[in-house]
Amino acid sequence: MKIVDAARTNADPDLSDPDAQDAGSWDVEADDDRLTILVRGHWDLRMALRADAELRETDLGGAARGVIDLTAVSMLDTMAALVVMRLARRIEATGATVELRVADSAHRSLLEQVEQAQIPPPPRRRMNALTERVARVGKWAVLMATDTRDLLAFFGELCVVLLRIVRHPRRLRFVSMVANMQAVGLNAVPIVGLLSFLIGVVLAYQGADQLRRFGAEVFTVNLLTISVLREIGILMTAIIIAGRSGSSFTAQIGTMKINQEVDAMRTMGLDPMEVLVVPRVLALALTLPLLGFYSDIMGLLGGALMCRLNLGINFDAFLNQMNQVLAIYDTSLWVGLAKAPVFAVVIALVGCFHGLEVSGSAESVGQRTTISVVQAIFIVIVLDAIFSIVFSALQI
Amino acid sequence: MTIEALGLEKRFGSFAALRGVDLKVEPGELLALLGPSGSGKTTLLRSIAGLETVDRGQILYEGIDADTISLRDRRVGFVFQHYALFRHMTIADNIAFGLKVRPRRERPPRAEINARVEQLLELVQLGGLGGRFPAQLSGGQRQRVALARALAIEPRVLLLDEPFGALDARVRKELRRWLRRLHEEIHVTTIFVTHDQDEAFELADRVVVMNDGKIEQIGSPAEIYDQPATEFVYEFLGGANRLPCHVEGGVALIAGTRLTTDLPRDFTGDAVAFVRPHEIGVARPNGHIDDVAQVRSILPIGPDARLDLEHVSGHIEALVPRESLDAAGIGVGSRCAVRIARARVFPTS
């Protein structure tokens, strides 16, 4: 919609003379591609209400261009301006361009004010429920696809930068990496230990309860050993670290992004990938396997304690049985730990990716942090399922 | 260093931030990019720095395509609106950062870096504060640290994005003057973005007025003020009355006053006149009907008075000496004749 200035027509020579104020009126002229609405005279609240009711019924046709000529208006109040704007919007909604011609700068500013005022948009054309649902699924799918593509591109970029660092090891920011190892590894020891221990306890208790019915209590140890070493230990660790460190990566980098620190780095010729992402990815890739191993031990300890209390299997017998199991399933520990670096890279990658995707406001940091945690845990579990299938196909 | 922008275009989704921008920045010049928010001035600055990639067009650093120069080798000092200091580093480390991260071959020895940091802290009048953290400084001090950090790498060009936007009025004024002096001292090519016309006019050698992703006018502050090239520039510089008028043979009839315009002699048609408040005078009505206006209000401002006038062609704001009001016997509610001394007329498209 465009408001243009034009010369006054039929101007009222004396504003202060009330007799000279003619009543308001309007005319609609339509030809093939142009719709002209001539608005004249005195337009106040009463006039506006009358006009609004009638104009609503007017057929606006399919003109490509709409002109609302207000150059002959002697008086215009807010309500009248609103009616004019509404008319202009309706013409616009048919796909036409609209031009408002005004002669009076006061009318112009009133129209501009009214245009900016919050007028609820015309009700959206309602789709039927099925189309709407299909549309929503489609939008969601496209969003997922672009997100996946961006994440993959980010992974590719990371690989390139990692290769560069392999060729020039000096470029690695060692101090930053060690600091991150402390933050994501060492500082996570208590929480990972406690939770793994408790999971071991729960698993042993539930397993023993079921197996007792068959008099096979001693197989609780088999259940524990295999499930903790192959799955539970590393999965628990990955989920805890995704919630704890993946989110903090997003928040840290996101805050730096908003604070324009990332831009400041780039103007100094530093690559945020090299400075911010690589140390975090490497730190997590190095510490997550260690944490996973530690989690295995704590889980088994929890299970051993439960076996001792609940089933009367003492520690020696527990270890003995465990040895027998592992003599057959000798790859269990490695099957579990082999997944750790993969999960680590996923968690760090997703965390950093969303951190760098933050834009605009502090609110965006919060949103991105949430998305990053959910996405990291989701990908970790999907990958775990894929690993399961692959390992069973390979019969290890 | 000379910087040239050739036909820059940039879109963010459906929003066109730059649409065909051509600009040449002379070496050692202090240039202001002035415009309302969303006019593309920050995008232009970020594109020059290499923080944004343009969709079309070229940026030349001394005639060399900037795309072929890495961000490090462009040697750009960038100052951000919200300082963007590294919060976990001391002031001294912040300033030294740009030097410390250089590859070993180009990195100056430690002692030299330290000396340079001290020197820069003195330059920005923050001597002795090198050991503090950004959070312990005031806004004005932080912005000076940010400037010192930008200067540390001996930039070939200094880019400032609304550098004083987040500061209060008094500090802003002080820093403005200080930046002007600093520029006279070091003479590095400087481009800064602002939406504050006073800032642009006070600081810059040349001002670039931008609107809607395009350059409206480039010129010295005086040129821009005296000869606004477009309607937008006139309106953006603020305070001007906008009066519809009719032009006949190059002569405009504006609120009852006949004025010769810059338009061609044979031009006849509708136009818009821009008149600054101090270019309008008032007199006792003399029987003509065209130039009569009604006085809505009178607001004394020092020796002058600001009048709100209601004329057939619209609302007029005038700034006249108070004595002239008394002489003509003009008060609130009375009628007066409008006299327009100067106006700039643009034909209605």
XYZ file of C-alpha atoms in Angstrom:
745
model
C 0.000 0.000 0.000
C 1.404 3.369 -0.956
C 0.349 6.788 0.216
C 1.144 9.490 -2.321
C 0.744 13.232 -2.207
C -1.448 14.967 -4.707
C -2.884 18.405 -5.148
C -6.158 19.235 -3.478
C -9.310 19.191 -5.543
C -12.518 21.021 -4.616
C -10.672 22.454 -1.668
C -12.770 24.064 0.969
C -11.550 27.659 1.045
C -12.271 28.378 4.678
C -11.795 25.702 7.290
C -13.483 27.585 10.067
C -16.758 28.083 8.253
C -19.069 25.228 9.262
C -21.600 25.903 6.502
C -19.053 25.176 3.825
C -18.580 21.651 5.073
C -20.406 19.435 2.659
C -21.535 15.982 3.624
C -19.299 13.082 2.787
C -19.773 10.891 -0.247
C -17.937 8.398 -2.397
C -17.954 6.971 -5.886
C -16.591 3.743 -7.226
C -15.342 3.688 -10.794
C -14.048 0.470 -12.204
C -12.582 -0.263 -15.586
C -10.633 -3.268 -16.806
C -7.518 -3.032 -14.724
C -8.134 -0.098 -12.480
C -10.497 0.496 -9.596
C -10.848 4.097 -8.487
C -12.677 5.089 -5.354
C -13.266 8.804 -5.057
C -13.839 9.944 -1.505
C -15.203 13.462 -0.999
C -16.261 15.877 1.665
C -16.684 15.616 5.361
C -15.831 12.186 6.781
C -16.490 11.802 10.442
C -17.553 8.939 12.695
C -21.165 8.861 11.501
C -20.187 8.998 7.851
C -17.543 6.360 8.408
C -19.970 3.905 9.989
C -22.450 4.336 7.170
C -19.740 4.005 4.540
C -18.187 0.981 6.197
C -21.461 -0.938 6.157
C -22.049 -0.154 2.486
C -18.468 -0.541 1.338
C -18.385 -4.030 2.784
C -21.038 -4.989 0.256
C -19.249 -3.327 -2.651
C -17.731 -5.666 -5.195
C -14.060 -4.801 -5.503
C -13.632 -6.826 -8.653
C -10.337 -8.175 -9.922
C -8.575 -4.951 -10.872
C -4.777 -5.016 -10.868
C -4.576 -1.506 -9.487
C -6.649 0.218 -6.850
C -6.646 3.960 -6.297
C -8.357 5.593 -3.364
C -8.518 9.302 -4.033
C -8.825 11.390 -0.873
C -7.858 14.714 -2.420
C -11.369 16.075 -2.139
C -11.829 15.192 1.502
C -12.347 18.244 3.677
C -12.354 16.491 7.008
C -11.139 13.057 8.073
C -11.265 11.580 11.561
C -9.659 8.438 12.953
C -12.674 6.222 12.378
C -12.935 7.377 8.789
C -9.211 6.796 8.279
C -9.687 3.288 9.664
C -12.513 2.614 7.234
C -10.366 3.842 4.344
C -7.461 1.655 5.466
C -9.747 -1.343 5.808
C -10.985 -0.753 2.290
C -7.391 -0.476 1.052
C -6.486 -3.745 2.785
C -9.459 -5.500 1.232
C -8.429 -4.341 -2.216
C -4.897 -5.482 -1.470
C -6.180 -8.862 -0.405
C -7.490 -9.384 -3.943
C -3.903 -9.144 -5.137
C -4.033 -5.578 -6.435
C -1.629 -2.770 -5.631
C -3.250 0.095 -3.787
C -2.458 3.759 -3.977
C -3.907 6.297 -1.566
C -3.858 9.859 -2.886
C -3.954 12.537 -0.236
C -3.678 16.307 -0.481
C -3.456 17.160 3.184
C -0.386 16.278 5.238
C -2.575 15.929 8.338
C -4.683 13.325 6.530
C -1.515 11.650 5.401
C -0.106 11.339 8.895
C -3.447 10.173 10.266
C -3.600 7.452 7.618
C -0.028 6.444 8.377
C -0.797 6.233 12.083
C -3.851 4.108 11.449
C -1.902 1.895 9.054
C 0.688 1.183 11.714
C -1.871 0.608 14.437
C -2.546 -2.978 15.371
C -5.407 -4.145 13.258
C -5.924 -7.885 13.399
C -5.156 -9.426 10.015
C -8.136 -10.703 8.059
C -9.039 -14.232 9.166
C -6.911 -16.854 7.482
C -8.627 -18.948 4.921
C -9.467 -22.109 6.824
C -8.183 -25.288 5.311
C -10.050 -28.432 6.012
C -8.668 -30.472 8.865
C -7.062 -33.124 6.696
C -5.249 -30.710 4.360
C -4.048 -28.766 7.339
C -2.626 -31.867 8.963
C -0.919 -32.954 5.762
C 0.493 -29.439 5.346
C 1.827 -29.507 8.884
C 3.527 -32.863 8.346
C 5.013 -31.539 5.132
C 6.383 -28.409 6.775
C 7.823 -30.469 9.574
C 9.468 -32.867 7.140
C 11.066 -30.033 5.164
C 12.304 -28.486 8.395
C 13.803 -31.795 9.503
C 15.445 -32.280 6.125
C 17.075 -28.843 6.098
C 18.156 -29.262 9.708
C 19.732 -32.626 8.934
C 21.438 -31.212 5.856
C 22.861 -28.287 7.849
C 24.065 -30.583 10.596
C 25.761 -32.840 8.042
C 27.396 -29.814 6.407
C 28.622 -28.760 9.820
C 30.048 -32.244 10.373
C 31.812 -32.042 7.019
C 33.307 -28.687 7.926
C 34.470 -30.117 11.250
C 36.194 -32.993 9.431
C 38.031 -30.555 7.166
C 39.202 -28.492 10.127
C 40.255 -31.657 11.993
C 42.305 -32.767 9.000
C 43.957 -29.364 8.918
C 44.839 -29.752 12.580
C 46.271 -33.195 11.978
C 48.575 -31.629 9.395
C 49.444 -28.634 11.578
C 49.133 -29.898 15.162
C 50.182 -26.480 16.471
C 46.816 -25.097 15.490
C 45.117 -27.202 18.153
C 44.086 -25.072 21.113
C 45.469 -27.411 23.725
C 44.701 -25.338 26.834
C 41.103 -24.898 25.812
C 40.810 -28.637 25.139
C 42.178 -29.598 28.558
C 39.930 -27.062 30.273
C 36.955 -28.587 28.472
C 38.097 -32.104 29.438
C 37.978 -31.022 33.052
C 34.561 -29.435 32.657
C 32.891 -32.266 30.758
C 34.872 -35.217 32.151
C 36.296 -34.760 35.589
C 33.487 -32.604 36.911
C 30.900 -35.105 35.698
C 32.411 -38.015 37.661
C 30.200 -37.720 40.776
C 26.881 -37.514 38.929
C 27.689 -40.219 36.396
C 28.959 -42.495 39.193
C 25.939 -42.039 41.406
C 23.363 -42.527 38.675
C 25.107 -45.585 37.214
C 25.353 -47.129 40.657
C 21.630 -46.637 41.213
C 20.751 -48.070 37.818
C 22.871 -51.139 38.688
C 20.918 -51.513 41.919
C 17.563 -51.246 40.187
C 18.507 -53.635 37.401
C 19.780 -56.260 39.860
C 16.711 -55.957 42.015
C 14.211 -56.283 39.167
C 16.190 -59.059 37.466
C 16.517 -61.055 40.660
C 12.805 -60.731 41.337
C 11.903 -62.355 38.028
C 14.673 -64.946 37.894
C 13.970 -66.159 41.437
C 10.715 -67.698 40.234
C 12.737 -70.141 38.160
C 15.350 -70.636 40.837
C 17.846 -68.995 38.575
C 18.918 -66.165 40.869
C 22.523 -66.590 39.939
C 21.769 -65.548 36.364
C 21.086 -62.064 37.691
C 24.836 -61.645 37.414
C 24.733 -62.608 33.735
C 21.894 -60.184 33.110
C 23.750 -57.385 34.871
C 27.106 -57.973 33.261
C 25.843 -58.141 29.718
C 23.324 -55.312 29.893
C 25.547 -52.886 31.809
C 28.659 -53.490 29.736
C 26.971 -53.624 26.339
C 24.237 -51.020 26.696
C 23.286 -49.377 29.946
C 26.632 -48.023 31.077
C 27.487 -46.112 27.950
C 23.913 -45.093 27.135
C 23.386 -43.635 30.610
C 26.662 -41.755 30.390
C 25.843 -40.385 26.958
C 22.402 -39.200 28.072
C 23.744 -37.560 31.220
C 26.539 -35.845 29.291
C 24.144 -34.719 26.555
C 22.016 -33.034 29.214
C 24.950 -31.682 31.125
C 27.610 -30.761 28.575
C 25.788 -30.647 25.238
C 23.492 -28.005 26.681
C 26.369 -26.050 28.159
C 28.172 -26.054 24.794
C 25.094 -24.551 23.180
C 24.670 -21.991 25.940
C 28.342 -20.962 26.023
C 28.757 -20.607 22.288
C 25.278 -19.094 21.902
C 26.044 -16.409 24.471
C 29.300 -15.615 22.717
C 27.437 -15.421 19.441
C 24.893 -12.944 20.814
C 27.628 -10.967 22.485
C 29.253 -10.756 19.014
C 32.395 -12.342 20.453
C 32.248 -14.896 17.649
C 32.208 -12.086 15.077
C 35.041 -10.349 16.902
C 37.098 -13.545 16.624
C 36.371 -13.848 12.941
C 37.504 -10.280 12.236
C 40.786 -11.200 13.926
C 41.118 -14.005 11.411
C 40.190 -16.860 13.743
C 37.921 -19.672 12.667
C 35.232 -20.304 15.315
C 35.283 -23.945 14.230
C 38.932 -24.203 15.179
C 38.763 -22.101 18.317
C 35.421 -23.119 19.811
C 34.230 -26.382 18.264
C 37.306 -28.559 17.829
C 38.539 -28.344 21.448
C 35.074 -29.271 22.683
C 34.614 -32.178 20.286
C 38.045 -33.596 21.049
C 37.628 -33.095 24.795
C 34.386 -35.045 24.763
C 35.693 -37.735 22.404
C 38.575 -38.353 24.797
C 36.639 -38.272 28.052
C 33.387 -40.001 27.171
C 34.976 -43.473 26.789
C 36.660 -43.014 30.162
C 33.407 -41.922 31.744
C 31.658 -44.874 30.112
C 34.170 -47.317 31.571
C 33.789 -45.724 34.966
C 30.021 -45.912 34.625
C 30.316 -49.678 33.837
C 32.249 -50.224 37.034
C 29.824 -48.235 39.166
C 26.832 -49.998 37.622
C 28.327 -53.408 38.321
C 29.202 -52.346 41.868
C 25.601 -51.315 42.438
C 24.442 -54.650 41.064
C 26.965 -56.565 43.214
C 25.716 -54.781 46.307
C 22.130 -55.691 45.507
C 23.052 -59.343 44.838
C 24.782 -59.454 48.192
C 21.857 -57.970 50.104
C 18.972 -59.523 48.252
C 20.263 -62.858 46.976
C 23.132 -63.528 49.327
C 25.602 -63.822 46.444
C 28.824 -62.529 47.919
C 31.375 -60.463 46.082
C 33.713 -63.353 45.238
C 30.890 -65.421 43.804
C 29.696 -62.385 41.824
C 33.138 -61.887 40.270
C 33.434 -65.595 39.578
C 30.110 -65.713 37.770
C 30.985 -62.525 35.890
C 34.224 -64.077 34.690
C 32.371 -67.091 33.384
C 29.938 -64.896 31.473
C 32.692 -62.783 30.007
C 34.637 -65.857 28.980
C 31.805 -66.592 26.562
C 30.715 -63.053 25.692
C 34.230 -61.705 25.667
C 33.517 -58.702 23.483
C 30.868 -57.114 25.722
C 33.046 -54.383 27.221
C 34.450 -53.333 23.859
C 31.056 -53.411 22.208
C 29.936 -50.869 24.788
C 33.000 -48.672 24.778
C 33.362 -48.625 21.000
C 30.172 -46.595 20.833
C 31.481 -43.960 23.229
C 33.564 -41.824 20.815
C 30.725 -41.829 18.289
C 28.224 -40.636 20.882
C 30.751 -38.071 22.086
C 31.159 -36.577 18.629
C 27.386 -36.480 18.122
C 26.754 -34.736 21.440
C 29.509 -32.162 20.978
C 28.624 -31.595 17.346
C 24.936 -31.025 18.014
C 25.710 -28.800 21.009
C 28.173 -26.603 19.121
C 26.033 -26.527 15.973
C 23.047 -25.109 17.820
C 25.287 -22.711 19.717
C 26.515 -21.214 16.447
C 22.958 -21.188 15.075
C 21.854 -18.837 17.852
C 20.887 -15.450 16.505
C 19.272 -12.321 17.757
C 18.066 -12.422 21.296
C 18.913 -14.152 24.548
C 15.640 -16.022 24.143
C 17.127 -17.835 21.202
C 19.881 -19.251 23.444
C 17.240 -20.933 25.603
C 15.360 -22.334 22.621
C 18.503 -23.630 20.981
C 19.704 -25.223 24.217
C 16.471 -27.174 24.546
C 16.565 -28.269 20.904
C 20.193 -29.286 21.216
C 19.609 -31.572 24.227
C 16.552 -33.234 22.726
C 18.251 -33.728 19.383
C 21.471 -35.073 20.906
C 19.641 -37.645 23.037
C 17.443 -38.603 20.104
C 20.387 -39.184 17.774
C 22.318 -41.081 20.467
C 19.463 -43.523 21.014
C 18.816 -43.979 17.290
C 22.512 -44.650 16.741
C 22.503 -47.110 19.637
C 19.701 -49.023 17.968
C 21.618 -49.080 14.702
C 24.725 -50.297 16.532
C 22.666 -53.098 18.086
C 21.498 -54.271 14.685
C 24.954 -54.041 13.153
C 26.607 -55.886 16.036
C 24.054 -58.655 16.004
C 24.447 -58.999 12.238
C 28.188 -59.250 12.752
C 27.547 -61.703 15.579
C 29.625 -59.897 18.158
C 43.485 2.156 2.068
C 40.872 2.520 -0.653
C 37.822 0.353 -0.364
C 35.349 -0.027 -3.180
C 31.967 -1.667 -3.217
C 30.590 -2.517 -6.635
C 26.931 -3.378 -7.104
C 26.478 -5.175 -3.791
C 23.291 -7.151 -3.361
C 22.287 -9.201 -0.354
C 19.043 -10.867 0.675
C 18.056 -12.394 3.981
C 15.211 -14.704 3.018
C 12.651 -12.456 1.383
C 14.177 -9.278 2.826
C 16.534 -7.385 0.543
C 19.169 -5.818 2.798
C 21.325 -4.419 -0.003
C 20.107 -3.718 -3.487
C 22.852 -2.451 -5.668
C 25.242 -0.469 -3.491
C 28.232 1.281 -5.064
C 30.638 3.111 -2.805
C 34.226 4.260 -2.847
C 36.004 5.026 0.390
C 39.095 7.217 0.084
C 42.248 6.454 2.077
C 42.377 8.049 5.526
C 38.814 9.233 5.337
C 36.246 9.129 8.120
C 32.992 8.022 6.538
C 29.578 7.709 8.173
C 26.838 5.360 7.011
C 23.620 7.035 8.101
C 20.125 5.625 7.831
C 17.115 4.281 9.694
C 17.175 0.746 11.044
C 16.717 -1.828 8.322
C 18.317 0.410 5.704
C 21.193 -2.001 5.161
C 23.985 0.068 6.671
C 25.131 -2.593 9.133
C 24.927 -5.290 6.452
C 27.134 -3.132 4.211
C 29.668 -2.709 7.019
C 29.663 -6.421 7.842
C 30.062 -7.287 4.169
C 33.106 -5.038 3.931
C 34.553 -6.773 7.001
C 33.875 -10.186 5.464
C 31.416 -11.216 8.180
C 28.640 -11.438 5.599
C 28.906 -12.788 2.078
C 27.068 -10.799 -0.552
C 24.855 -12.484 -3.143
C 26.102 -10.322 -5.968
C 28.743 -7.663 -6.426
C 32.325 -7.205 -5.440
C 34.329 -5.559 -2.696
C 37.791 -4.296 -3.573
C 40.584 -3.596 -1.108
C 43.017 -1.342 -2.987
C 41.705 -2.794 -6.206
C 42.066 -6.423 -5.090
C 38.965 -8.596 -4.814
C 38.368 -9.008 -1.083
C 37.105 -12.561 -1.597
C 40.643 -13.604 -2.373
C 41.960 -12.101 0.865
C 41.462 -14.090 4.074
C 39.835 -12.336 7.006
C 43.171 -12.314 8.790
C 44.978 -10.643 5.900
C 42.309 -8.013 5.431
C 43.516 -6.545 8.728
C 40.162 -5.101 9.674
C 39.594 -3.562 13.081
C 35.947 -4.006 13.967
C 34.201 -2.335 16.890
C 30.800 -3.750 17.824
C 27.848 -1.932 19.307
C 27.882 -4.080 22.443
C 31.683 -4.122 22.740
C 32.010 -7.914 22.260
C 34.917 -8.104 24.693
C 36.024 -11.579 25.739
C 34.587 -11.745 29.233
C 36.955 -14.332 30.648
C 40.056 -12.339 29.683
C 41.576 -9.281 31.316
C 41.597 -5.967 29.478
C 45.261 -6.412 28.568
C 44.637 -9.949 27.249
C 41.668 -8.715 25.256
C 43.785 -6.092 23.551
C 46.693 -8.484 22.990
C 44.477 -11.321 21.702
C 44.577 -10.336 18.042
C 48.385 -10.337 18.146
C 48.816 -13.479 20.249
C 46.774 -15.666 17.936
C 48.882 -14.866 14.905
C 50.973 -17.688 13.495
C 54.399 -17.875 15.098
C 56.206 -16.350 12.114
C 54.168 -13.156 12.193
C 53.751 -12.897 15.930
C 55.723 -10.117 17.621
C 57.785 -11.150 20.669
C 56.042 -11.115 24.015
C 57.800 -7.990 25.288
C 56.773 -6.112 22.189
C 53.148 -7.198 22.575
C 53.138 -6.031 26.189
C 54.633 -2.687 25.244
C 52.062 -2.266 22.503
C 49.210 -3.042 24.918
C 50.495 -0.427 27.376
C 50.776 2.102 24.596
C 47.216 1.416 23.428
C 45.846 1.627 26.967
C 47.437 5.066 27.232
C 45.971 6.038 23.869
C 42.450 5.175 25.006
C 43.123 6.798 28.372
C 42.838 3.631 30.402
C 46.455 3.360 31.576
C 46.877 1.039 34.569
C 43.557 -0.762 34.090
C 45.023 -3.618 32.033
C 44.615 -6.148 34.850
C 40.857 -5.661 35.215
C 38.100 -7.694 33.642
C 35.515 -6.196 31.258
C 32.741 -6.561 33.845
C 34.618 -4.164 36.135
C 34.525 -1.306 33.633
C 31.819 1.195 32.691
C 30.195 1.167 29.253
C 32.281 4.043 27.929
C 35.475 2.416 29.181
C 34.534 -0.927 27.636
C 33.925 0.698 24.283
C 37.360 2.305 24.446
C 38.869 -1.108 25.236
C 37.057 -2.516 22.214
C 38.587 0.254 20.127
C 42.047 -0.450 21.522
C 41.559 -4.130 20.679
C 40.598 -3.207 17.140
C 43.625 -0.928 16.811
C 46.058 -3.504 18.237
C 46.387 -5.390 14.975
C 47.344 -2.140 13.194
C 44.284 -2.331 10.980
C 44.285 -1.053 7.440
C 40.666 -0.109 7.940
C 38.618 0.553 11.060
C 34.928 -0.372 11.013
C 32.584 0.727 13.774
C 29.017 -0.552 14.072
C 26.947 1.985 16.008
C 29.882 2.354 18.389
C 28.154 4.736 20.768
C 24.644 3.356 20.501
C 24.613 1.689 23.903
C 26.032 4.659 25.822
C 24.291 7.544 27.542
C 24.124 10.947 25.893
C 26.944 12.615 27.814
C 29.466 9.798 27.405
C 28.484 9.528 23.763
C 29.332 13.174 23.145
C 32.660 12.872 24.907
C 33.644 9.721 23.007
C 32.606 11.295 19.735
C 35.017 14.147 20.202
C 37.682 11.770 21.370
C 37.239 9.559 18.301
C 37.518 12.569 16.014
C 40.823 13.557 17.679
C 42.051 9.976 17.544
C 41.288 9.798 13.844
C 43.222 12.993 13.225
C 46.138 11.408 15.080
C 46.307 7.992 13.438
C 44.519 8.692 10.166
C 43.347 5.187 9.411
C 40.509 4.740 6.924
C 37.400 4.565 9.093
C 33.789 3.699 8.347
C 31.157 3.941 11.023
C 27.480 3.156 11.110
C 24.978 5.339 12.909
C 21.323 6.267 12.893
C 22.051 9.529 14.695
C 22.437 12.406 12.241
C 24.197 14.634 14.786
C 26.815 11.958 15.255
C 27.318 11.554 11.529
C 27.519 15.300 10.893
C 29.862 15.993 13.783
C 32.317 13.185 13.097
C 32.430 12.365 9.440
C 34.312 13.821 6.496
C 31.643 12.380 4.250
C 28.210 11.014 5.016
C 26.463 8.234 3.110
C 22.693 8.322 3.609
C 21.102 4.925 3.103
C 17.518 3.818 2.827
C 15.932 0.543 1.894
C 19.184 -1.130 0.872
C 20.238 1.691 -1.416
C 22.396 4.775 -1.155
C 20.302 7.942 -1.294
C 23.105 10.471 -1.204
C 26.837 10.749 -0.587
C 28.383 14.045 0.380
C 29.980 16.226 3.007
C 27.760 17.006 6.008
C 27.189 20.527 4.665
C 26.232 19.263 1.207
C 23.794 16.782 2.641
C 22.153 19.395 4.811
C 22.046 22.158 2.221
C 21.207 20.120 -0.848
C 19.337 16.985 0.097
C 19.189 14.939 -3.067
C 15.947 13.119 -2.440
C 12.723 13.395 -0.533
C 13.929 10.687 1.817
C 17.088 12.563 2.787
C 15.061 15.689 3.465
C 12.619 13.826 5.658
C 15.244 11.767 7.437
C 17.263 14.820 8.402
C 14.186 15.708 10.333
C 11.991 18.607 11.188
C 11.043 19.582 7.654
C 7.485 20.460 6.719
C 6.083 18.491 3.838
C 3.628 20.519 1.824
C 1.839 19.455 -1.349
C 2.033 22.183 -3.949
C 1.482 22.908 -7.581
C 4.246 23.891 -9.984
C 3.562 25.960 -13.065
C 6.430 26.611 -15.464
C 9.027 25.854 -12.833
C 7.443 28.167 -10.288
C 5.817 26.588 -7.264
C 2.887 27.898 -5.303
C 3.537 26.752 -1.740
C 1.070 27.777 0.917
C 0.365 30.999 -0.890
C 3.994 31.888 -1.594
C 5.395 31.825 -5.127
C 8.898 30.417 -5.300
C 11.198 29.653 -8.204
C 12.335 26.044 -8.004
C 15.235 23.996 -9.357
C 12.791 22.132 -11.550
C 13.012 22.639 -15.315
C 11.266 25.766 -16.610
C 8.761 23.795 -18.579
C 7.724 21.589 -15.667
C 4.095 21.823 -14.709
C 2.315 19.532 -12.296
C 1.915 18.402 -8.718
C 4.866 18.393 -6.386
C 5.875 18.151 -2.759
C 7.756 20.979 -1.095
C 10.021 20.501 1.905
C 10.452 23.554 4.067
C 12.514 23.687 7.243
C 10.845 25.458 10.186
C 13.338 28.328 10.252
C 12.744 29.001 6.564
C 9.214 30.124 7.335
C 8.214 33.581 8.474
C 4.873 34.989 9.564
C 3.272 38.371 9.013
C 0.002 40.162 9.577
C -2.685 38.927 7.130
C -2.900 41.231 4.167
C -6.178 40.307 2.576
C -4.952 37.427 0.433
C -6.642 34.187 1.181
C -4.024 31.715 -0.085
C -1.386 32.316 2.546
C -3.596 32.613 5.614
C -3.092 30.153 8.424
C -4.455 29.826 11.892
C -2.068 29.742 14.866
C -2.727 26.626 16.926
C -0.015 27.009 19.523
C 3.106 28.988 20.346
C 6.026 27.405 22.175
C 8.866 29.739 23.206
C 12.338 28.197 22.738
C 14.976 30.682 23.876
C 14.839 33.764 21.668
C 12.663 31.946 19.116
C 9.163 30.589 19.175
C 7.858 27.440 17.560
C 4.486 27.942 15.942
C 1.975 25.292 14.999
C 0.083 26.626 12.034
C -2.976 25.226 10.342
C -3.052 25.998 6.645
C -5.334 24.677 3.911
C -2.452 22.646 2.524
C -1.762 21.093 5.902
C -0.048 21.470 9.169
C 3.005 23.757 9.235
C 5.676 24.069 11.866
C 7.573 27.364 11.904
C 10.443 28.722 13.946
C 10.504 32.505 14.130
C 12.071 35.151 16.382
C 9.713 36.020 19.210
C 9.979 39.751 18.512
C 8.471 39.292 15.083
C 5.368 37.799 16.697
C 4.837 40.801 18.909
C 5.462 43.166 15.999
C 2.825 41.458 13.862
C 0.420 41.056 16.775
C 0.194 37.301 16.430
C -1.116 35.180 19.267
C -2.684 31.757 19.772
C -5.924 31.498 17.811
C -5.208 34.482 15.593
C -4.587 34.383 11.883
C -1.373 35.146 10.135
C 0.140 35.177 6.686
C 2.745 32.500 5.952
C 5.915 33.588 4.165
C 8.181 30.888 2.824
C 11.775 31.944 2.300
C 13.210 28.754 0.845
C 11.932 25.343 -0.128
C 13.041 22.299 -1.994
C 10.493 20.915 -4.386
C 10.275 17.363 -5.676
C 7.752 16.457 -8.380
C 5.172 13.855 -7.342
C 5.861 10.681 -9.199
